[in-house]
Amino acid sequence: MIHSLFLVNASGDIFLEKHWKSVVSRSVCDYFFEAQERATEPENVPPVIPTPHHYLISVLRHRIYFVAVIQSEVPPLFVIEFLHRVVDTFQDYFGVCTEAAIKDNVVVVYELLEEMLDNGFPLATESNILKELIKPPTILRTMVNTITGSTNVGEQLPTGQLSVVPWRRTGVKYTNNEAYFDVVEEIDAIIDKSGSTITAEIQGVIDACVKLTGMPDLTLSFMNPRLLDDVSFHPCVRFKRWEAERILSFIPPDGNFRLLSYHVSSQNLVAIPVYVKHNITFREGSSQGRFDLTLGPKQTMGKAVESVLVSSQLPRGVLNANLNPSQGTYTFDPVTKLLSWDVGKINPQKLPSLKGTMSLQAGASKPDENPTINIQFKIQQMAISGLKVNRLDMYGEKYKPFKGIKYMTKAGKFQVRT
Amino acid sequence: MQKLLQLPVNAVNIVKTVQSQVQGQEEDKSPVLTPDSGQQAWYSALQPDELRHLRSGDQEERATLEEAKFSMFSSLRHDDLKEMLDSNKDSLKLEAMKRIVAMIARGKNASDLFPAVVKNVACKNIEVKKLVYVYLVRYAEEQQDLALLSISTFQRGLKDPNQLIRASALRVLSSIRVTIIVPIMMLAIKEAASDMSPYVRKTAAHAIPKLYSLDPEQKDQLIEVIEKLLADKTTLVAGSVVMAFEEVCPERIDLIHKNYRKLCNLLIDVEEWGQVVIINMLTRYARTQFLNPNINESLLEEGGGGEKTFYGSDEEEDEDEEEKEKKAEAAVMAKRKPYVMDPDHRLLLRNTKPLLQSRNAAVVMAVAQLYFHLAPKAEVGVIAKALVRLLRSHSEVQYVVLQNVATMTIKRRGMFEPYLKSFYIRSTDPTQIKVLKLEVLTNLANETNISTILREFQTYIKSMDKDFVAATIQAIGRCATNIGEVRDTCLNGLVQLLSNRDELVVAESVVVIKKLLQMQPEKHSDIIKHMAKLTDNIQVPMARASILWLIGEYCEHVPKIAPDVLRKMAKSFTNEEDIVKLQIINLAAKLYLTNSKQTKLLTQYVLNLAKYDQNYDIRDRARFIRQLIVPTEKSGALSKYAKKLFLALKPAPVLESPFKDRDHFQLGSLSHLLNAKAGGYQELPDWPEAAPDPLRVPEWTKCSSREKRKEKKVEKPFYSDSEGESGPTESADSESDSASGSESASGSEESGSGSESEESEEGSESEEEEEEEEEEKDKKKKKKEIKKPAIAPSSALKNYELLHRITGEGLSVEYCFSRQPFSPDGNMVAVQMQFTNNATSDTKNLHMEDVKLQSGMRVKEFPEIELLPAGETATAVMGIDFCDSTQAANFQLCTHTRKFFVSIQPPVGELMRPVFLTENEFKKEQGQLMGMNEITERLTLDVKCRNEHAIVQRVTTAANLSRVPCGSDKECRFAGKTVTSGSLVLVTVATKEEGAAQLTVNCEKMVIGTMLVKDILLALTQ
């Protein structure tokens, strides 16, 4: 299936290659570079590029292209999904997935890739199994290793691969037994010029951090499971139980994992927590434009809207912007024409605003396009859909774990058209 | 340059690299390098460095310098590494190995360290060992002899009591690509396949494709192993062995029969990557084994009301449809058996559905395509929600999913309509995603939602992304052509765009308006006038050309403006682009024909200008038009019809989705994405006319449930271990029990109404009868196959017997491969059949029926022979596309009284047609088909066949090849192409003293090559 993998950085250098079958010359990447040159934006490089003898399937994450070389028919999503899994694993191991981190840990990277694919077919992609095989590098371990000459490779044999719960490593031991669950919801919305909602959806995930001794069997139930319209599970969740009782029952992997992602049915009206008043105008014949933007909270159930960040791609004709924020700071990049305004927290008593003028190219006609405004925000301690966890129970082990649950709402792709 | 001076060895290599660069690229093709090409692979590893020398730029230069420094010290440094590897300290060894692996990762050549590294294969330190494995797998192919040193370590590992060590030994052993150890690998795989540990068996399954790619000749033995592993009941093995099945023998669908239900039931517990592979395979399987669940619907469609029923726009209508369907069904009922879904078909649909909830996008997509290709129309809808969920994922995932959604929306629009808003475009989407979403929105547009969609489109037109704006305008055009009600609205909107400031937008609008106007020009003369005015401003050639064409075409609607436009154009003629010039000539000609009084001089002027144009197309056109329209004495008969020629009514263009008909590729596949067949793509077969024998049932009942219980104790699937929950395996158990009781297992499982289950019983009874019949015939068939000669003897066209006159009750049929091109379809092999009626009575209505083929194969039936009088002989020609395989084509030969089961199996030599190559071409092609694609055999020639003539005669008899001229008299060369795929087949027979000879076959299709070698060998030695 997957023949080879090349990692290419933003400047077009191949800085790592790995082959699972016969060696494929790196000149095959020239086709990729060609496509890269043709694309105006980095994300516009087509994910699948046919070449005379191979096909290149690539993903772009953290400004690194992961280019897989394949030779025959294979579902493209299979490869794409796998490549993303590789990136996730790197991130899990090194904290960040940058060129520097990969270069520093090239041996670990190589060992990981060796375990993740056998002859081009995925072998072990579960992070729990991998961590049993190859220990993630930490500062302490690196120091000990350099002194004693011991290794990153697990001394014991990875028994996880043999078990019926392949995602959980065996022999887990903690002095403090804890299980934390984060319910994170994202609002995707498009708001039109007049402020009415064109489309709004809520997508949520439950990320878990479980550090429990032994083989615990957990059940998690919701107050209002009906809200969940479409769900996808970590493989550990027993699907039948969910179908029958709407209860999440699972033996958790050890450590961090995404338990569930869900979609709240679009029939329910989605509460939009912020509103934007905007007035962006360009006058014909004048080289000035007016920019006026005010943000305000709405339907937040008394919770503060935090970490607000407004960004907008202004028309090409705009030379500079001379604005005055009532709070926070703004930047305008005259090359990319990207305006971004770091607002911070919205104070309902004193609404943040950004006002001022934009200078246009002299003599040029007024731009046709209206910029869209992208907004990011966070609201702590609230799931906007109203989803609530009822209780979490543990079976199979004797001790009492510490349980915690946290809610958060974020803006996903939140756009206001002007 | 420093590098070149200081390291003469490297320099030589670099020079060679340049020479072998072309060759090197070609080598990429062959997955296995021949033993002696190890060196060349090394060159290609160097190639990128070389490329850098050629590139310019500061950065590159610096990089080159660094590299130069590096390689300057490399020999020294390698000595240093060797020393470290030879030391006693594990930490030093580890450090050395880490540095070596870092070199490999950067693509640097480290092959000269091979002997030093391979010594450490038995090192105690586990990390050193692992890194040595990494190194070994990477370079073993280039250092075959040295690699052999390590084999014994792995062989020892294979016997280790620890299953994980056994597995890892097998894994590394099978990854070493050295041909000499093929027998050892085969033995190891066979042993591991019956290992106690499922993990080792899984590794064995992984090793199968590795060995197959190393030596395809092992295919038969490997299939045996696959067959054995397919019967494995653990989830761990299932995914890997199906993967091996898909790589080695995807055509052996018969191996799946007895494992089908088990695979369906295990599916949910298999790891996610295995799930994808299994689901894709089962989709193909189901297409060959079950009936089309939408068969009644497609009948209706043929009846004429198809459009309506297919594109049900909302649920109400769906209900109506169902009623209609029921009525229609009742009507058809008298003629045909009502459709009842095979319980196994249902099982597959039921067991895959939960996987739509998988977190893995590839699994979701695999289930979605399975439902799209296999489920009854009413059930396909469930996949929409899951696919829409995937749109939240990474942009690459979105890209692939949207492509598939676009294809689906053409066939099943209703499914995605509720999710219309999920396809709305955000300004932050990458352009390629935007364009795909636009495509989906356009496909989803209908009378009810068009107004919202158009409002959306209006905002898109203001986007800053101009490529996207252009695509939006095209989309508006398509909506307008598809939905008559909004045509005027769209047209008006587009006309407004004509005053847009961006030229690209205007140009795109003009092109689209032109297409729309062509549909109803009478009403829109004012738009044409408006556009005529635009010629002063628009500079984009395509748009100018479109406007001119419009004016010319409809000059009668704008009689006053048209000549004026021509006047302006004549002025600027010399400065226009070529396509505009051509349209000016066109316009002139059309005006001349309709309004010659006003435009005669202008036309002459334009034609004169064109006569001296630099572009010969334009000169030609001018000459041609002058002859046609300007009447002279010499002008031919055509000029009378000039007006009809130029001003004929032209059909309006059809604006079609580029995704139309893409669904003949299996959705979710690479081939579908590229809309081109990728290598190794398995065609999705069409539904069979009648369901084949349900071979799954008997095999399953044989496997007693007791045996399974035992297995379950050994290894409990995860999902069945929680109390109060019936896991899939258990339910399978109960099912199999009921199945063993009676054949009709459909009963309780079927969701349908009571009447349906009654019918199903009827259905299965009749199936049973059929089954018995079939079995009898199978036996007959087998007898026949035994009789059939395996090899074509010496006469040029060998006749084979299709039907003996005793079995055929007087009718005997012989066939031969006529080696003529089969004119109706170039991909088919022509089979000439000779019917002889030895009976005393006449035979009527000889025709063929019930063609059973392997997937991908096709047959063109011979025309029916209405009457064959007693004692007479008739011939007919049929065409079979064997898909380059020697699978038999089975069909029934029917007369007015009897039906005979017959089958035609081609000798491999008939699957090709001759091609003519020169000696040089032959050598060039042969050079490209090295390695795995080349098979060589030594042989001793038959006494009678020691001269050139005899060899040529025997080879050409055995295979349909043509001789290639050859300078040496010691060699005979032949060339051909396989009929279906057109892969080259090259055969060389080199003779030596005393009848010794060497036969070489080069063919991209290794199976064909192998079989051909055997056939030719036999022909030359007997």
PDB file of C-alpha atoms in Angstrom, chain A residues 1 13 15-17 19 22-23 25-27 30 43-48 50 53-55 58-61 70-78 80-82 84-85 106-107 110-111 114-115 117-119 121-123 125-126 133 149 151-154 157-158 161-162 164-165 167 186 188-190 198-199 201 203 229-240 251 284 313-316 365-366 368-372 374 413 415 417, chain B residues 25 28-29 31 44 47-48 51-52 59 91 94 98 101-102 104-107 125-127 130-131 134 138 141 162-164 171 175 177 199 202 206 209-210 236 243 247 272-274 276-277 280 354 357-362 365 385 389 392 394 396-401 421-422 424-428 430-432 456 459-460 462-464 466 500-501 668-671 673-674 678-681 715-716 718-719 721-722 725-726 728:
ATOM      1  CA  MET A   1       0.000   0.000   0.000  1.00  0.00           C
ATOM      2  CA  ASP A  13      13.487  20.444   1.062  1.00  0.00           C
ATOM      3  CA  PHE A  15      14.331  16.340   5.273  1.00  0.00           C
ATOM      4  CA  LEU A  16      13.305  12.774   5.979  1.00  0.00           C
ATOM      5  CA  GLU A  17      12.571   9.740   3.900  1.00  0.00           C
ATOM      6  CA  HIS A  19      10.829   3.311   2.566  1.00  0.00           C
ATOM      7  CA  SER A  22      12.007  -1.126  -2.402  1.00  0.00           C
ATOM      8  CA  VAL A  23      13.589   2.283  -2.389  1.00  0.00           C
ATOM      9  CA  SER A  25      14.055   7.605  -5.691  1.00  0.00           C
ATOM     10  CA  ARG A  26      13.332  10.942  -4.111  1.00  0.00           C
ATOM     11  CA  SER A  27      13.174  12.478  -7.550  1.00  0.00           C
ATOM     12  CA  ASP A  30       9.643  16.654  -8.252  1.00  0.00           C
ATOM     13  CA  GLU A  43      -3.200  24.451   1.234  1.00  0.00           C
ATOM     14  CA  ASN A  44      -4.176  24.399  -2.402  1.00  0.00           C
ATOM     15  CA  VAL A  45      -1.743  21.656  -3.330  1.00  0.00           C
ATOM     16  CA  PRO A  46      -3.959  18.782  -4.472  1.00  0.00           C
ATOM     17  CA  PRO A  47      -3.851  15.947  -1.938  1.00  0.00           C
ATOM     18  CA  VAL A  48      -3.568  13.318  -4.669  1.00  0.00           C
ATOM     19  CA  PRO A  50      -0.741  11.131 -10.204  1.00  0.00           C
ATOM     20  CA  HIS A  53       4.570   5.321 -12.120  1.00  0.00           C
ATOM     21  CA  HIS A  54       3.375   6.350  -8.697  1.00  0.00           C
ATOM     22  CA  TYR A  55       0.700   8.337  -6.968  1.00  0.00           C
ATOM     23  CA  SER A  58       0.037  14.281   0.822  1.00  0.00           C
ATOM     24  CA  VAL A  59      -1.252  16.063   3.866  1.00  0.00           C
ATOM     25  CA  LEU A  60      -0.135  19.427   5.174  1.00  0.00           C
ATOM     26  CA  ARG A  61       0.173  19.790   8.919  1.00  0.00           C
ATOM     27  CA  ILE A  70       1.897   4.602  -3.461  1.00  0.00           C
ATOM     28  CA  GLN A  71       1.983   2.439  -6.502  1.00  0.00           C
ATOM     29  CA  SER A  72      -1.424   0.928  -6.957  1.00  0.00           C
ATOM     30  CA  GLU A  73      -5.067   1.318  -6.098  1.00  0.00           C
ATOM     31  CA  VAL A  74      -5.725   2.103  -2.458  1.00  0.00           C
ATOM     32  CA  PRO A  75      -8.518   4.164  -0.948  1.00  0.00           C
ATOM     33  CA  PRO A  76      -7.036   7.679  -0.743  1.00  0.00           C
ATOM     34  CA  LEU A  77      -8.702   8.322   2.588  1.00  0.00           C
ATOM     35  CA  PHE A  78      -6.926   5.293   3.980  1.00  0.00           C
ATOM     36  CA  ILE A  80      -4.685  10.417   4.347  1.00  0.00           C
ATOM     37  CA  GLU A  81      -6.127   9.156   7.598  1.00  0.00           C
ATOM     38  CA  PHE A  82      -2.962   7.211   8.273  1.00  0.00           C
ATOM     39  CA  HIS A  84      -2.779  12.293  10.028  1.00  0.00           C
ATOM     40  CA  ARG A  85      -2.416   9.520  12.553  1.00  0.00           C
ATOM     41  CA  VAL A 106      15.063  11.235  14.006  1.00  0.00           C
ATOM     42  CA  VAL A 107      15.828   7.848  15.507  1.00  0.00           C
ATOM     43  CA  TYR A 110      12.277   6.071  12.422  1.00  0.00           C
ATOM     44  CA  GLU A 111      11.491   3.494  15.053  1.00  0.00           C
ATOM     45  CA  GLU A 114       8.905   1.126  11.425  1.00  0.00           C
ATOM     46  CA  GLU A 115       6.321  -0.065  13.925  1.00  0.00           C
ATOM     47  CA  LEU A 117       3.604   0.203   9.007  1.00  0.00           C
ATOM     48  CA  ASP A 118       4.646  -3.224   7.881  1.00  0.00           C
ATOM     49  CA  ASN A 119       5.174  -3.569   4.157  1.00  0.00           C
ATOM     50  CA  PHE A 121       0.079  -1.770   5.723  1.00  0.00           C
ATOM     51  CA  PRO A 122      -0.699  -0.227   9.116  1.00  0.00           C
ATOM     52  CA  LEU A 123       0.427  -2.436  11.967  1.00  0.00           C
ATOM     53  CA  THR A 125      -1.231   2.879  15.245  1.00  0.00           C
ATOM     54  CA  GLU A 126      -2.697   2.887  18.756  1.00  0.00           C
ATOM     55  CA  LEU A 133       7.216  -0.365  22.285  1.00  0.00           C
ATOM     56  CA  GLY A 149      23.509   3.985  27.734  1.00  0.00           C
ATOM     57  CA  THR A 151      17.459   2.880  25.572  1.00  0.00           C
ATOM     58  CA  ASN A 152      14.161   4.301  24.542  1.00  0.00           C
ATOM     59  CA  VAL A 153      12.977   0.972  23.317  1.00  0.00           C
ATOM     60  CA  GLY A 154      10.774  -0.848  25.775  1.00  0.00           C
ATOM     61  CA  LEU A 157       7.692  -7.232  24.919  1.00  0.00           C
ATOM     62  CA  PRO A 158       4.593  -5.379  23.855  1.00  0.00           C
ATOM     63  CA  GLN A 161      -0.900  -6.096  20.614  1.00  0.00           C
ATOM     64  CA  LEU A 162      -2.104  -9.485  21.703  1.00  0.00           C
ATOM     65  CA  VAL A 164      -8.539  -8.109  23.142  1.00  0.00           C
ATOM     66  CA  VAL A 165      -8.328  -4.485  24.265  1.00  0.00           C
ATOM     67  CA  TRP A 167      -5.789   0.186  22.889  1.00  0.00           C
ATOM     68  CA  GLU A 186     -17.405  24.401  18.726  1.00  0.00           C
ATOM     69  CA  ASP A 188     -19.648  26.756  13.197  1.00  0.00           C
ATOM     70  CA  ALA A 189     -21.715  29.558  11.848  1.00  0.00           C
ATOM     71  CA  ILE A 190     -22.175  31.851   8.924  1.00  0.00           C
ATOM     72  CA  ILE A 198     -27.475  31.489   7.572  1.00  0.00           C
ATOM     73  CA  THR A 199     -26.190  28.288   9.033  1.00  0.00           C
ATOM     74  CA  GLU A 201     -24.025  23.961  13.825  1.00  0.00           C
ATOM     75  CA  GLN A 203     -19.796  20.117  16.881  1.00  0.00           C
ATOM     76  CA  ASP A 229     -27.540  13.698  16.652  1.00  0.00           C
ATOM     77  CA  ASP A 230     -24.538  12.084  15.098  1.00  0.00           C
ATOM     78  CA  VAL A 231     -21.690  10.532  17.012  1.00  0.00           C
ATOM     79  CA  SER A 232     -18.408   8.861  16.307  1.00  0.00           C
ATOM     80  CA  PHE A 233     -16.560   6.866  18.895  1.00  0.00           C
ATOM     81  CA  HIS A 234     -13.143   5.820  19.914  1.00  0.00           C
ATOM     82  CA  PRO A 235     -12.952   2.085  19.164  1.00  0.00           C
ATOM     83  CA  CYS A 236     -13.117   1.369  22.884  1.00  0.00           C
ATOM     84  CA  VAL A 237     -16.770   2.398  23.177  1.00  0.00           C
ATOM     85  CA  ARG A 238     -19.258  -0.460  23.071  1.00  0.00           C
ATOM     86  CA  PHE A 239     -21.558   0.463  20.271  1.00  0.00           C
ATOM     87  CA  LYS A 240     -24.413  -1.871  21.182  1.00  0.00           C
ATOM     88  CA  ILE A 251     -12.445   0.283  28.920  1.00  0.00           C
ATOM     89  CA  GLU A 284     -16.433  55.972  -4.910  1.00  0.00           C
ATOM     90  CA  GLN A 313      -8.927  39.650   5.012  1.00  0.00           C
ATOM     91  CA  LEU A 314      -9.298  43.164   3.620  1.00  0.00           C
ATOM     92  CA  PRO A 315      -9.586  43.794  -0.117  1.00  0.00           C
ATOM     93  CA  ARG A 316      -6.446  44.049  -2.133  1.00  0.00           C
ATOM     94  CA  SER A 365     -11.770  52.318  -8.151  1.00  0.00           C
ATOM     95  CA  LYS A 366     -13.507  51.106  -5.036  1.00  0.00           C
ATOM     96  CA  ASP A 368     -16.158  45.195  -5.154  1.00  0.00           C
ATOM     97  CA  GLU A 369     -15.474  42.639  -2.531  1.00  0.00           C
ATOM     98  CA  ASN A 370     -16.665  42.811   1.000  1.00  0.00           C
ATOM     99  CA  PRO A 371     -14.359  41.255   3.540  1.00  0.00           C
ATOM    100  CA  THR A 372     -15.635  38.504   5.788  1.00  0.00           C
ATOM    101  CA  ASN A 374     -13.713  35.581  11.295  1.00  0.00           C
ATOM    102  CA  LYS A 413     -15.491  28.356  11.803  1.00  0.00           C
ATOM    103  CA  GLN A 415     -17.813  33.882   9.987  1.00  0.00           C
ATOM    104  CA  ARG A 417     -20.243  38.292   6.026  1.00  0.00           C
TER     105      ARG A 417
ATOM    106  CA  GLN B  25      13.691   6.717 -13.721  1.00  0.00           C
ATOM    107  CA  ASP B  28      11.375   3.021 -10.623  1.00  0.00           C
ATOM    108  CA  LYS B  29       8.721   1.068 -12.355  1.00  0.00           C
ATOM    109  CA  PRO B  31       9.197  -2.994  -7.731  1.00  0.00           C
ATOM    110  CA  SER B  44      19.661   6.873  -7.754  1.00  0.00           C
ATOM    111  CA  GLN B  47      20.716  11.509  -7.646  1.00  0.00           C
ATOM    112  CA  PRO B  48      19.126  14.188  -5.486  1.00  0.00           C
ATOM    113  CA  LEU B  51      20.226  17.516  -8.808  1.00  0.00           C
ATOM    114  CA  ARG B  52      21.295  19.996  -6.247  1.00  0.00           C
ATOM    115  CA  GLN B  59      20.718  28.288  -0.353  1.00  0.00           C
ATOM    116  CA  SER B  91      26.365   2.326  24.193  1.00  0.00           C
ATOM    117  CA  LEU B  94      23.931   2.280  19.816  1.00  0.00           C
ATOM    118  CA  LYS B  98      21.692   6.047  15.653  1.00  0.00           C
ATOM    119  CA  VAL B 101      19.863   5.609  10.883  1.00  0.00           C
ATOM    120  CA  ALA B 102      19.946   9.397  10.812  1.00  0.00           C
ATOM    121  CA  ILE B 104      19.429   6.785   6.086  1.00  0.00           C
ATOM    122  CA  ALA B 105      16.624   9.105   7.100  1.00  0.00           C
ATOM    123  CA  ARG B 106      18.267  11.985   5.284  1.00  0.00           C
ATOM    124  CA  GLY B 107      18.638   9.817   2.211  1.00  0.00           C
ATOM    125  CA  ASN B 125      20.767  -4.745  23.319  1.00  0.00           C
ATOM    126  CA  ILE B 126      17.241  -4.544  22.013  1.00  0.00           C
ATOM    127  CA  GLU B 127      17.474  -1.053  20.559  1.00  0.00           C
ATOM    128  CA  LYS B 130      16.005  -2.961  16.171  1.00  0.00           C
ATOM    129  CA  LEU B 131      18.123  -0.365  14.448  1.00  0.00           C
ATOM    130  CA  VAL B 134      16.010  -1.104  10.085  1.00  0.00           C
ATOM    131  CA  ARG B 138      16.904  -0.983   3.849  1.00  0.00           C
ATOM    132  CA  GLU B 141      18.507  -5.789  -1.490  1.00  0.00           C
ATOM    133  CA  ASN B 162       7.972 -16.401  22.789  1.00  0.00           C
ATOM    134  CA  GLN B 163       5.349 -15.566  20.198  1.00  0.00           C
ATOM    135  CA  LEU B 164       6.445 -11.955  19.878  1.00  0.00           C
ATOM    136  CA  ARG B 171       8.586  -9.884   9.994  1.00  0.00           C
ATOM    137  CA  SER B 175      11.163  -7.902   4.653  1.00  0.00           C
ATOM    138  CA  ARG B 177      14.207  -8.669  -0.311  1.00  0.00           C
ATOM    139  CA  TYR B 199      -0.240 -12.633  16.419  1.00  0.00           C
ATOM    140  CA  LYS B 202      -1.171 -12.162  11.546  1.00  0.00           C
ATOM    141  CA  HIS B 206       1.548  -9.690   6.344  1.00  0.00           C
ATOM    142  CA  PRO B 209       2.288  -9.963  -0.111  1.00  0.00           C
ATOM    143  CA  LYS B 210       5.976  -9.382   0.556  1.00  0.00           C
ATOM    144  CA  LEU B 236      -6.374 -10.079  14.670  1.00  0.00           C
ATOM    145  CA  MET B 243      -5.184  -7.512   2.626  1.00  0.00           C
ATOM    146  CA  GLU B 247      -2.787  -8.149  -3.214  1.00  0.00           C
ATOM    147  CA  GLU B 272      -9.803  -0.109  11.752  1.00  0.00           C
ATOM    148  CA  TRP B 273      -7.373  -0.487   8.855  1.00  0.00           C
ATOM    149  CA  GLY B 274      -8.427  -4.069   8.378  1.00  0.00           C
ATOM    150  CA  VAL B 276     -11.449  -0.748   5.364  1.00  0.00           C
ATOM    151  CA  VAL B 277      -9.866  -3.528   3.366  1.00  0.00           C
ATOM    152  CA  ASN B 280     -14.000  -2.910   0.125  1.00  0.00           C
ATOM    153  CA  PRO B 354     -22.453   0.684  13.063  1.00  0.00           C
ATOM    154  CA  GLN B 357     -19.794   5.815  13.658  1.00  0.00           C
ATOM    155  CA  SER B 358     -16.093   5.046  13.424  1.00  0.00           C
ATOM    156  CA  ARG B 359     -13.621   7.797  14.201  1.00  0.00           C
ATOM    157  CA  ASN B 360     -11.620   6.731  11.183  1.00  0.00           C
ATOM    158  CA  ALA B 361     -12.665   8.602   8.059  1.00  0.00           C
ATOM    159  CA  ALA B 362     -11.482   5.780   5.805  1.00  0.00           C
ATOM    160  CA  MET B 365     -16.052   6.186   3.602  1.00  0.00           C
ATOM    161  CA  LYS B 385     -25.109  12.175   7.931  1.00  0.00           C
ATOM    162  CA  ARG B 389     -19.641  14.755   9.598  1.00  0.00           C
ATOM    163  CA  ARG B 392     -15.458  18.799   9.639  1.00  0.00           C
ATOM    164  CA  HIS B 394      -8.861  18.008   7.819  1.00  0.00           C
ATOM    165  CA  GLU B 396      -7.494  16.615   2.676  1.00  0.00           C
ATOM    166  CA  VAL B 397     -10.269  14.445   4.063  1.00  0.00           C
ATOM    167  CA  GLN B 398     -12.819  17.017   2.969  1.00  0.00           C
ATOM    168  CA  TYR B 399     -11.356  17.004  -0.495  1.00  0.00           C
ATOM    169  CA  VAL B 400     -11.775  13.271  -0.930  1.00  0.00           C
ATOM    170  CA  VAL B 401     -15.193  13.138   0.725  1.00  0.00           C
ATOM    171  CA  LYS B 421     -26.282  24.169   4.376  1.00  0.00           C
ATOM    172  CA  SER B 422     -23.323  22.047   5.350  1.00  0.00           C
ATOM    173  CA  TYR B 424     -22.084  26.427   2.133  1.00  0.00           C
ATOM    174  CA  ILE B 425     -18.726  27.924   1.458  1.00  0.00           C
ATOM    175  CA  ARG B 426     -16.587  29.809   3.914  1.00  0.00           C
ATOM    176  CA  SER B 427     -14.064  32.373   2.813  1.00  0.00           C
ATOM    177  CA  THR B 428     -11.354  30.456   4.672  1.00  0.00           C
ATOM    178  CA  PRO B 430      -8.980  26.412   0.273  1.00  0.00           C
ATOM    179  CA  THR B 431      -9.967  27.025  -3.335  1.00  0.00           C
ATOM    180  CA  GLN B 432     -10.078  23.363  -4.273  1.00  0.00           C
ATOM    181  CA  GLU B 456     -25.696  32.082  -1.629  1.00  0.00           C
ATOM    182  CA  THR B 459     -22.396  36.412  -2.020  1.00  0.00           C
ATOM    183  CA  TYR B 460     -19.760  34.128  -3.500  1.00  0.00           C
ATOM    184  CA  LYS B 462     -18.114  39.069  -4.271  1.00  0.00           C
ATOM    185  CA  SER B 463     -15.336  36.836  -3.015  1.00  0.00           C
ATOM    186  CA  MET B 464     -11.727  37.863  -3.388  1.00  0.00           C
ATOM    187  CA  LYS B 466     -11.178  35.034  -8.484  1.00  0.00           C
ATOM    188  CA  ASN B 500     -18.292  44.199 -12.961  1.00  0.00           C
ATOM    189  CA  ARG B 501     -14.929  45.792 -12.650  1.00  0.00           C
ATOM    190  CA  GLY B 668     -13.819   5.965  -2.356  1.00  0.00           C
ATOM    191  CA  SER B 669     -11.190   4.427  -4.589  1.00  0.00           C
ATOM    192  CA  LEU B 670      -8.174   6.170  -5.990  1.00  0.00           C
ATOM    193  CA  SER B 671      -9.433   5.475  -9.491  1.00  0.00           C
ATOM    194  CA  LEU B 673     -10.816  10.270  -7.406  1.00  0.00           C
ATOM    195  CA  LEU B 674      -8.612  10.522 -10.462  1.00  0.00           C
ATOM    196  CA  ALA B 678      -5.210   3.192 -11.270  1.00  0.00           C
ATOM    197  CA  GLY B 679      -2.870   0.208 -11.324  1.00  0.00           C
ATOM    198  CA  GLY B 680      -4.282  -2.777  -9.500  1.00  0.00           C
ATOM    199  CA  TYR B 681      -7.821  -1.418  -9.492  1.00  0.00           C
ATOM    200  CA  GLU B 715     -10.418 -15.850  22.818  1.00  0.00           C
ATOM    201  CA  LYS B 716     -13.348 -13.666  23.681  1.00  0.00           C
ATOM    202  CA  PHE B 718     -14.217  -7.598  23.275  1.00  0.00           C
ATOM    203  CA  TYR B 719     -17.763  -6.665  22.510  1.00  0.00           C
ATOM    204  CA  ASP B 721     -17.747  -9.850  27.204  1.00  0.00           C
ATOM    205  CA  SER B 722     -20.026  -7.367  28.937  1.00  0.00           C
ATOM    206  CA  GLU B 725     -25.315  -7.925  25.679  1.00  0.00           C
ATOM    207  CA  SER B 726     -25.352 -10.237  22.752  1.00  0.00           C
ATOM    208  CA  PRO B 728     -21.894 -10.374  17.246  1.00  0.00           C
TER     209      PRO B 728
END
